[in-house]
Amino acid sequence: MTVNSQFDMTGRQAIVTGGCGLLGVTFAEALLEAGATVHLIDIDEQALTTHSAQLAQTFGDRIQTHICDITDEDTVKRCIAVIAQNGAIDALINSAAVDPKFEPGENGEYRDTGRFSTYGVENWRRSLEVNLTGTFLMTRETSRIMEDQDDGKGRGSIVCISSTYGLTGPDQRIYENTDSPERFFKPVDYSTTKAGVLGFVRAVAAYYRETGIRVNALTPGGAYNGHDSAFTEAYSSRTILGRMAAPDEYKGSIVFLCSDAASYMTGANLIVDGGWTAL
Ligand SMILES: NC(=O)c1ccc[n+]([C@@H]2O[C@H](COP(=O)([O-])OP(=O)(O)OC[C@H]3O[C@@H](n4cnc5c(N)ncnc54)[C@H](O)[C@@H]3O)[C@@H](O)[C@H]2O)c1
């Protein structure tokens, strides 16, 4: 195969959960640009309408949307059954997550400061539910379809999105220097669930040994999203490249992992973090 044909996803069908997120939408865009039909799944109905309208202008009916809470087993089952009616499912990207952001609201206050000693168990439980149980449900329902593909030999690519904070503890110093009246801490549930995603990837990849179902993780570093200059500088200084990522710098990685270009890759973690975890 030529390198172009290895990356070509024409005629393939892909699912992106959390498809309305900052990175989720660029993952969808990348797969559309590579030729795939993309099913955007999100819990946020309004954002789904907005993003699908924008993407449809370029990609027409190759973009489909599904309102789905990935933590609800029956809803996930129905959603995957509807998608499977359109044909084979070639790729699943588990991108939906609870990711407490360092982005204060209008009053400069955070919804939750992330302080460990007062951290709400409901926040902890919600993160585990979305980031791990939702990933489990989506993967289980999709893999059942993938198992039957290629005459029962199994075929498909599953990509779970982790984070640098799944590999290292959050560097709480980068959240210190801020104009906000409150001190923000990146909460512990984020690192815990993102580390869990990496274990999940290895376990499911190992389960599908000697099949055509590949399971990998993508570990992105922080993407710039209008953060204040103090945070941007503090974050950037922790990377080798000296900057945050632009969201579209993950497009090539997601197409690589979903396509035949990564046909000999499973149980792996692709780290694209500007060198954050190398230091
Ligand atoms: N943005 C970054 O800088 C960054 C860095 C490292 C890792 N990541 C990881 O990359 C992935 C994508 O990040 P992002 O920036 O797009 O996140 P985001 O917070 O912008 O978007 C998350 C999306 O998930 C959806 N969602 C939340 N709960 C859901 C549920 N129960 N069912 C369905 N959808 C639900 C939200 O509505 C939202 O659209 C996440 O897993 C995140 O942890 C992001």
Coordinates of N, CA and C in Angstrom, one line a residue, residues 7-203:
F7 N -3.4 6.0 4.8 CA -4.1 7.0 5.6 C -5.5 7.3 5.1
D8 N -5.8 6.8 4.0 CA -7.1 7.1 3.3 C -8.3 6.4 4.1
M9 N -9.3 7.2 4.5 CA -10.4 6.6 5.2 C -11.7 6.7 4.4
T10 N -11.6 6.8 3.1 CA -12.8 6.9 2.3 C -13.6 5.6 2.4
G11 N -14.9 5.8 2.6 CA -15.8 4.7 2.7 C -15.9 4.1 4.1
R12 N -15.0 4.6 5.0 CA -15.0 4.1 6.4 C -16.0 4.8 7.3
Q13 N -16.4 4.2 8.4 CA -17.4 4.8 9.3 C -16.7 4.9 10.6
A14 N -16.8 6.1 11.2 CA -16.1 6.4 12.5 C -17.1 7.1 13.5
I15 N -16.8 6.8 14.8 CA -17.6 7.4 15.8 C -16.7 8.2 16.7
V16 N -17.1 9.5 17.0 CA -16.4 10.3 17.9 C -17.3 10.7 19.1
T17 N -17.0 10.2 20.3 CA -17.8 10.6 21.5 C -17.2 12.0 22.0
G18 N -18.0 12.7 22.6 CA -17.6 14.1 23.0 C -17.2 14.9 21.8
G19 N -17.9 14.6 20.7 CA -17.6 15.2 19.4 C -17.7 16.7 19.4
C20 N -18.3 17.3 20.4 CA -18.5 18.8 20.4 C -17.4 19.5 21.2
G21 N -16.5 18.7 21.8 CA -15.4 19.3 22.6 C -14.4 20.0 21.8
L22 N -13.5 20.7 22.4 CA -12.4 21.5 21.7 C -11.6 20.5 20.8
L23 N -11.2 19.4 21.4 CA -10.4 18.4 20.6 C -11.4 17.5 19.8
G24 N -12.5 17.1 20.4 CA -13.4 16.2 19.8 C -13.8 16.6 18.4
V25 N -14.1 17.9 18.3 CA -14.6 18.4 17.0 C -13.4 18.4 15.9
T26 N -12.2 18.6 16.4 CA -11.1 18.5 15.4 C -10.8 17.0 15.1
F27 N -11.0 16.1 16.0 CA -10.9 14.7 15.6 C -11.9 14.4 14.5
A28 N -13.1 14.8 14.7 CA -14.1 14.5 13.7 C -13.8 15.2 12.4
E29 N -13.3 16.4 12.4 CA -12.9 17.1 11.2 C -11.8 16.4 10.4
A30 N -10.8 15.9 11.2 CA -9.7 15.1 10.6 C -10.2 13.9 9.9
L31 N -11.0 13.1 10.5 CA -11.5 11.9 9.9 C -12.4 12.2 8.7
L32 N -13.1 13.3 8.8 CA -13.9 13.7 7.6 C -13.0 14.0 6.4
E33 N -12.0 14.8 6.8 CA -11.0 15.2 5.7 C -10.3 14.0 5.1
A34 N -10.1 12.9 5.9 CA -9.5 11.7 5.4 C -10.5 10.8 4.6
G35 N -11.7 11.3 4.6 CA -12.7 10.6 3.7 C -13.8 9.8 4.4
A36 N -13.7 9.7 5.8 CA -14.7 8.9 6.5 C -16.0 9.5 6.7
T37 N -17.0 8.7 7.0 CA -18.3 9.2 7.5 C -18.2 9.3 9.0
V38 N -18.6 10.4 9.6 CA -18.3 10.5 11.1 C -19.6 10.7 11.8
H39 N -19.8 9.9 12.9 CA -20.9 10.0 13.8 C -20.5 10.7 15.0
L40 N -21.0 11.9 15.2 CA -20.6 12.8 16.3 C -21.6 12.5 17.5
I41 N -21.1 12.0 18.6 CA -21.9 11.7 19.7 C -21.6 12.7 20.8
D42 N -22.6 13.3 21.4 CA -22.4 14.2 22.5 C -23.7 14.3 23.4
I43 N -23.5 14.8 24.6 CA -24.7 15.0 25.5 C -25.3 16.4 25.3
D44 N -24.5 17.3 24.7 CA -24.9 18.7 24.5 C -25.6 18.9 23.2
E45 N -26.9 18.9 23.2 CA -27.7 19.0 22.0 C -27.5 20.2 21.2
Q46 N -27.4 21.4 21.9 CA -27.2 22.6 21.2 C -25.9 22.7 20.5
A47 N -24.8 22.2 21.1 CA -23.5 22.2 20.5 C -23.5 21.2 19.3
L48 N -24.2 20.1 19.4 CA -24.3 19.2 18.3 C -24.9 19.8 17.1
T49 N -26.0 20.6 17.3 CA -26.6 21.3 16.2 C -25.7 22.2 15.5
T50 N -25.0 23.0 16.4 CA -24.1 24.0 15.8 C -22.9 23.4 15.0
H51 N -22.2 22.4 15.6 CA -21.1 21.8 15.0 C -21.5 21.0 13.7
S52 N -22.6 20.3 13.8 CA -23.0 19.5 12.6 C -23.3 20.4 11.5
A53 N -24.0 21.6 11.8 CA -24.3 22.5 10.7 C -23.0 23.0 10.0
Q54 N -22.0 23.4 10.9 CA -20.8 23.9 10.3 C -20.1 22.8 9.5
L55 N -20.0 21.6 10.0 CA -19.2 20.5 9.3 C -20.0 20.1 8.0
A56 N -21.3 20.1 8.1 CA -22.1 19.7 6.9 C -21.9 20.6 5.7
Q57 N -21.5 21.9 6.0 CA -21.3 22.8 4.9 C -20.2 22.3 4.0
T58 N -19.2 21.6 4.6 CA -18.1 21.1 3.8 C -18.2 19.6 3.5
F59 N -18.8 18.9 4.4 CA -18.8 17.4 4.3 C -20.1 16.8 4.0
G60 N -21.2 17.6 3.9 CA -22.5 17.1 3.6 C -23.0 16.1 4.5
D61 N -23.6 15.0 4.0 CA -24.2 14.0 4.9 C -23.2 13.0 5.4
R62 N -21.9 13.2 5.2 CA -20.9 12.4 5.8 C -20.8 12.7 7.3
I63 N -21.4 13.7 7.8 CA -21.5 14.0 9.2 C -22.9 13.7 9.8
Q64 N -22.9 12.9 10.8 CA -24.2 12.5 11.4 C -24.1 12.8 12.9
T65 N -25.2 13.1 13.5 CA -25.1 13.4 15.0 C -26.0 12.6 15.8
H66 N -25.6 12.3 17.0 CA -26.4 11.5 17.9 C -26.4 12.1 19.3
I67 N -27.5 12.5 19.9 CA -27.5 12.9 21.3 C -27.5 11.7 22.1
C68 N -26.4 11.6 22.9 CA -26.3 10.3 23.7 C -25.5 10.6 25.0
D69 N -26.0 10.2 26.1 CA -25.2 10.2 27.3 C -24.5 8.9 27.4
I70 N -23.2 8.9 27.3 CA -22.4 7.7 27.2 C -22.4 6.9 28.5
T71 N -22.9 7.5 29.6 CA -23.0 6.7 30.8 C -24.3 5.9 31.0
D72 N -25.2 6.1 30.0 CA -26.5 5.5 30.1 C -26.5 4.2 29.1
E73 N -26.5 3.1 29.7 CA -26.3 1.8 29.0 C -27.3 1.6 27.9
D74 N -28.6 1.9 28.2 CA -29.6 1.6 27.1 C -29.5 2.6 26.0
T75 N -29.2 3.9 26.3 CA -29.0 4.9 25.3 C -27.8 4.5 24.4
V76 N -26.7 4.1 25.0 CA -25.5 3.7 24.2 C -25.9 2.5 23.3
K77 N -26.6 1.5 23.8 CA -27.0 0.4 23.0 C -27.8 0.8 21.8
R78 N -28.8 1.7 22.0 CA -29.6 2.1 20.9 C -28.8 2.9 19.9
C79 N -27.9 3.8 20.4 CA -27.1 4.6 19.5 C -26.2 3.8 18.6
I80 N -25.6 2.8 19.2 CA -24.7 2.0 18.4 C -25.5 1.1 17.4
A81 N -26.6 0.6 17.8 CA -27.5 -0.2 16.9 C -27.9 0.7 15.7
V82 N -28.2 1.9 15.9 CA -28.6 2.8 14.8 C -27.4 3.0 13.9
I83 N -26.3 3.3 14.4 CA -25.1 3.5 13.6 C -24.7 2.2 12.8
A84 N -24.8 1.1 13.4 CA -24.5 -0.2 12.7 C -25.4 -0.5 11.6
Q85 N -26.6 0.1 11.6 CA -27.5 -0.1 10.4 C -26.9 0.5 9.1
N86 N -26.0 1.4 9.3 CA -25.4 2.1 8.1 C -24.2 1.3 7.5
G87 N -23.8 0.2 8.2 CA -22.7 -0.6 7.7 C -21.6 -0.8 8.8
A88 N -20.5 -1.2 8.3 CA -19.4 -1.6 9.3 C -19.0 -0.3 10.1
I89 N -18.6 -0.6 11.3 CA -18.0 0.5 12.1 C -16.5 0.3 12.2
D90 N -15.8 1.2 11.6 CA -14.3 1.0 11.4 C -13.5 1.6 12.5
A91 N -14.0 2.7 13.1 CA -13.2 3.3 14.2 C -14.1 3.9 15.3
L92 N -13.7 3.9 16.5 CA -14.3 4.5 17.6 C -13.3 5.3 18.3
I93 N -13.6 6.6 18.6 CA -12.7 7.5 19.4 C -13.5 7.9 20.6
N94 N -13.0 7.4 21.7 CA -13.6 7.7 23.0 C -12.9 9.0 23.5
S95 N -13.6 10.1 23.2 CA -13.0 11.4 23.6 C -13.8 12.1 24.7
A96 N -15.1 11.8 24.8 CA -15.9 12.5 25.8 C -15.3 12.3 27.2
A97 N -15.3 13.4 28.0 CA -14.7 13.3 29.3 C -15.2 14.5 30.1
V98 N -15.2 14.3 31.4 CA -15.2 15.4 32.4 C -13.8 15.9 32.6
D99 N -13.5 17.1 32.2 CA -12.2 17.6 32.3 C -12.2 19.0 32.9
P100 N -12.2 19.0 34.2 CA -12.3 20.3 34.9 C -11.2 21.3 34.4
K101 N -11.7 22.4 33.8 CA -10.8 23.3 33.1 C -10.4 24.5 34.0
F102 N -9.2 25.0 33.6 CA -8.7 26.2 34.3 C -9.2 27.4 33.6
E103 N -10.5 27.6 33.5 CA -11.1 28.7 32.8 C -12.2 29.2 33.7
P104 N -11.8 30.3 34.5 CA -12.8 30.8 35.4 C -14.0 31.4 34.7
G105 N -15.2 31.4 35.4 CA -16.4 32.0 34.8 C -16.3 33.5 34.9
E106 N -17.5 34.2 34.7 CA -17.6 35.6 34.5 C -17.1 36.4 35.8
N107 N -17.3 35.8 36.9 CA -16.9 36.5 38.2 C -15.5 36.1 38.6
G108 N -14.8 35.4 37.7 CA -13.4 35.0 38.0 C -13.4 33.8 39.0
E109 N -14.5 33.2 39.2 CA -14.5 32.1 40.2 C -14.7 30.8 39.4
Y110 N -14.1 29.7 40.0 CA -14.2 28.4 39.3 C -15.5 27.7 39.9
R111 N -16.1 26.8 39.0 CA -17.2 26.0 39.5 C -16.8 25.2 40.7
D112 N -15.6 24.6 40.6 CA -15.0 23.9 41.7 C -13.5 24.2 41.7
T113 N -13.0 24.5 42.9 CA -11.6 24.9 42.9 C -10.6 23.7 42.8
G114 N -11.2 22.5 43.0 CA -10.3 21.3 42.9 C -9.6 21.0 44.1
R115 N -9.8 21.8 45.2 CA -9.1 21.6 46.5 C -9.4 20.2 47.0
F116 N -8.4 19.4 47.2 CA -8.6 18.0 47.5 C -9.3 17.8 48.8
S117 N -9.0 18.5 49.9 CA -9.6 18.2 51.2 C -11.1 18.5 51.3
T118 N -11.6 19.3 50.3 CA -13.0 19.5 50.3 C -13.7 19.0 49.0
Y119 N -13.0 18.2 48.3 CA -13.5 17.8 46.9 C -14.7 16.9 47.1
G120 N -15.8 17.3 46.3 CA -17.0 16.6 46.4 C -17.0 15.2 45.8
V121 N -17.5 14.2 46.6 CA -17.6 12.8 46.1 C -18.4 12.7 44.8
E122 N -19.4 13.7 44.7 CA -20.2 13.6 43.5 C -19.4 14.0 42.2
N123 N -18.4 14.9 42.4 CA -17.5 15.2 41.3 C -16.7 14.0 40.9
W124 N -16.1 13.4 42.0 CA -15.3 12.2 41.8 C -16.1 11.1 41.0
R125 N -17.3 10.9 41.5 CA -18.1 9.8 40.9 C -18.5 10.1 39.5
R126 N -18.8 11.4 39.2 CA -19.1 11.8 37.8 C -18.0 11.6 36.9
S127 N -16.8 11.9 37.3 CA -15.6 11.7 36.5 C -15.4 10.2 36.2
L128 N -15.5 9.4 37.2 CA -15.3 7.9 37.0 C -16.4 7.4 36.0
E129 N -17.6 7.9 36.2 CA -18.8 7.5 35.4 C -18.6 7.8 33.9
V130 N -18.2 9.1 33.7 CA -18.1 9.5 32.3 C -16.8 9.0 31.7
N131 N -15.6 9.2 32.4 CA -14.3 9.0 31.8 C -14.0 7.5 31.7
L132 N -14.5 6.7 32.6 CA -14.2 5.3 32.6 C -15.4 4.4 32.2
T133 N -16.6 4.6 32.9 CA -17.7 3.7 32.6 C -18.3 4.1 31.2
G134 N -18.3 5.3 30.9 CA -18.8 5.7 29.5 C -17.9 5.1 28.4
T135 N -16.6 5.2 28.7 CA -15.6 4.6 27.7 C -15.8 3.1 27.6
F136 N -16.0 2.5 28.8 CA -16.3 1.0 28.8 C -17.6 0.7 28.0
L137 N -18.7 1.4 28.2 CA -19.9 1.1 27.6 C -19.8 1.3 26.0
M138 N -19.2 2.4 25.6 CA -19.1 2.7 24.2 C -18.2 1.6 23.5
T139 N -17.1 1.2 24.2 CA -16.2 0.3 23.6 C -16.9 -1.1 23.6
R140 N -17.6 -1.5 24.6 CA -18.2 -2.8 24.6 C -19.2 -3.0 23.5
E141 N -20.1 -1.9 23.4 CA -21.1 -2.0 22.4 C -20.6 -2.0 21.0
T142 N -19.5 -1.2 20.8 CA -18.9 -1.1 19.4 C -18.1 -2.3 19.1
S143 N -17.4 -2.9 20.1 CA -16.6 -4.0 19.8 C -17.4 -5.2 19.4
R144 N -18.6 -5.3 19.9 CA -19.5 -6.4 19.6 C -19.8 -6.4 18.1
I145 N -19.9 -5.2 17.5 CA -20.1 -5.1 16.1 C -18.8 -5.4 15.3
M146 N -17.7 -4.9 15.9 CA -16.4 -5.1 15.2 C -16.0 -6.5 15.2
E147 N -16.4 -7.3 16.2 CA -16.0 -8.7 16.3 C -16.6 -9.5 15.1
D148 N -17.7 -9.1 14.6 CA -18.4 -9.8 13.4 C -17.8 -9.4 12.1
Q149 N -17.1 -8.3 12.1 CA -16.6 -7.7 10.8 C -15.4 -8.6 10.2
D150 N -15.2 -8.4 8.9 CA -14.2 -9.2 8.2 C -14.4 -10.7 8.4
D151 N -15.7 -11.1 8.1 CA -16.1 -12.6 8.1 C -15.8 -13.2 9.5
G152 N -16.1 -12.4 10.6 CA -15.9 -13.0 11.9 C -14.5 -13.0 12.5
K153 N -13.6 -12.5 11.6 CA -12.2 -12.4 12.2 C -12.0 -11.2 13.1
G154 N -12.9 -10.2 12.9 CA -12.8 -9.0 13.7 C -12.0 -7.9 13.0
R155 N -12.6 -6.7 13.0 CA -11.8 -5.6 12.4 C -12.3 -4.3 12.9
G156 N -11.4 -3.4 13.2 CA -11.8 -2.1 13.7 C -10.7 -1.5 14.6
S157 N -10.7 -0.2 14.7 CA -9.7 0.5 15.5 C -10.4 1.3 16.6
I158 N -10.0 1.1 17.8 CA -10.6 1.8 19.0 C -9.5 2.7 19.6
V159 N -9.8 4.0 19.7 CA -8.8 4.9 20.3 C -9.4 5.6 21.5
C160 N -8.7 5.5 22.6 CA -9.2 6.2 23.9 C -8.3 7.3 24.1
I161 N -8.9 8.5 24.5 CA -8.1 9.7 24.7 C -7.7 9.8 26.2
S162 N -6.4 9.7 26.4 CA -5.9 9.9 27.8 C -5.4 11.3 27.9
S163 N -4.4 11.6 28.7 CA -3.9 12.9 28.9 C -2.5 12.8 29.5
T164 N -1.7 13.8 29.4 CA -0.4 13.8 30.1 C -0.6 13.6 31.6
Y165 N -1.7 14.0 32.1 CA -2.0 13.9 33.5 C -2.4 12.4 33.9
G166 N -2.5 11.6 32.9 CA -2.7 10.2 33.1 C -1.3 9.5 33.3
L167 N -0.3 10.2 32.9 CA 1.1 9.7 33.0 C 1.9 10.3 34.2
T168 N 1.6 11.6 34.4 CA 2.3 12.3 35.5 C 1.2 13.0 36.4
G169 N 1.6 13.3 37.6 CA 0.6 14.1 38.4 C 0.5 15.5 37.8
P170 N -0.6 16.2 38.1 CA -0.7 17.6 37.6 C 0.4 18.4 38.2
D171 N 1.0 19.3 37.4 CA 1.9 20.3 38.0 C 1.1 21.5 38.5
Q172 N 0.7 21.4 39.8 CA -0.2 22.4 40.3 C 0.4 23.8 40.3
R173 N 1.8 23.9 40.1 CA 2.4 25.3 40.1 C 1.9 26.1 38.9
I174 N 1.5 25.5 37.8 CA 1.1 26.3 36.7 C -0.2 26.9 36.8
Y175 N -1.0 26.5 37.9 CA -2.3 27.1 38.1 C -2.3 28.2 39.1
E176 N -1.0 28.5 39.7 CA -0.9 29.4 40.8 C -1.1 30.9 40.4
N177 N -0.4 31.2 39.3 CA -0.3 32.6 39.0 C -1.5 33.1 38.2
T178 N -2.5 33.6 38.9 CA -3.7 34.0 38.2 C -4.3 35.2 38.8
D179 N -5.1 35.9 38.1 CA -5.9 37.0 38.6 C -7.1 36.6 39.4
S180 N -7.5 35.4 39.3 CA -8.7 34.9 39.9 C -8.6 35.1 41.5
P181 N -9.8 35.4 42.1 CA -9.8 35.5 43.6 C -9.6 34.2 44.3
E182 N -9.7 33.0 43.5 CA -9.6 31.7 44.1 C -8.4 31.0 43.5
R183 N -7.8 30.1 44.3 CA -6.7 29.3 43.8 C -7.3 28.0 43.2
F184 N -6.9 27.7 42.0 CA -7.4 26.5 41.3 C -6.4 25.3 41.4
F185 N -6.9 24.1 41.6 CA -6.1 22.9 41.6 C -6.7 22.0 40.6
K186 N -5.9 21.4 39.7 CA -6.4 20.4 38.8 C -6.8 19.2 39.7
P187 N -8.1 18.8 39.6 CA -8.6 17.8 40.6 C -8.0 16.4 40.3
V188 N -8.0 15.6 41.4 CA -7.3 14.3 41.4 C -8.1 13.3 40.5
D189 N -9.4 13.5 40.3 CA -10.1 12.5 39.6 C -9.7 12.5 38.1
Y190 N -9.2 13.6 37.6 CA -8.8 13.7 36.2 C -7.6 12.7 35.9
S191 N -6.6 12.9 36.7 CA -5.4 12.0 36.6 C -5.8 10.6 36.8
T192 N -6.6 10.3 37.8 CA -7.0 9.0 38.1 C -7.7 8.3 37.0
T193 N -8.6 9.0 36.4 CA -9.4 8.4 35.3 C -8.5 8.3 34.0
K194 N -7.7 9.2 33.8 CA -6.9 9.2 32.6 C -5.8 8.1 32.6
A195 N -5.3 7.8 33.9 CA -4.4 6.7 34.0 C -5.2 5.4 33.8
G196 N -6.5 5.4 34.3 CA -7.3 4.2 34.2 C -7.6 3.9 32.7
V197 N -7.7 4.9 31.9 CA -7.9 4.8 30.4 C -6.8 4.0 29.8
L198 N -5.6 4.2 30.3 CA -4.4 3.5 29.7 C -4.4 2.1 30.1
G199 N -4.8 1.8 31.3 CA -5.0 0.3 31.7 C -6.1 -0.3 30.9
F200 N -7.2 0.4 30.7 CA -8.3 -0.1 29.9 C -7.9 -0.5 28.5
V201 N -7.1 0.4 27.9 CA -6.6 0.2 26.5 C -5.8 -1.1 26.4
R202 N -4.9 -1.3 27.4 CA -4.0 -2.4 27.3 C -4.8 -3.7 27.5
A203 N -5.8 -3.7 28.5 CA -6.6 -4.9 28.8 C -7.4 -5.3 27.6

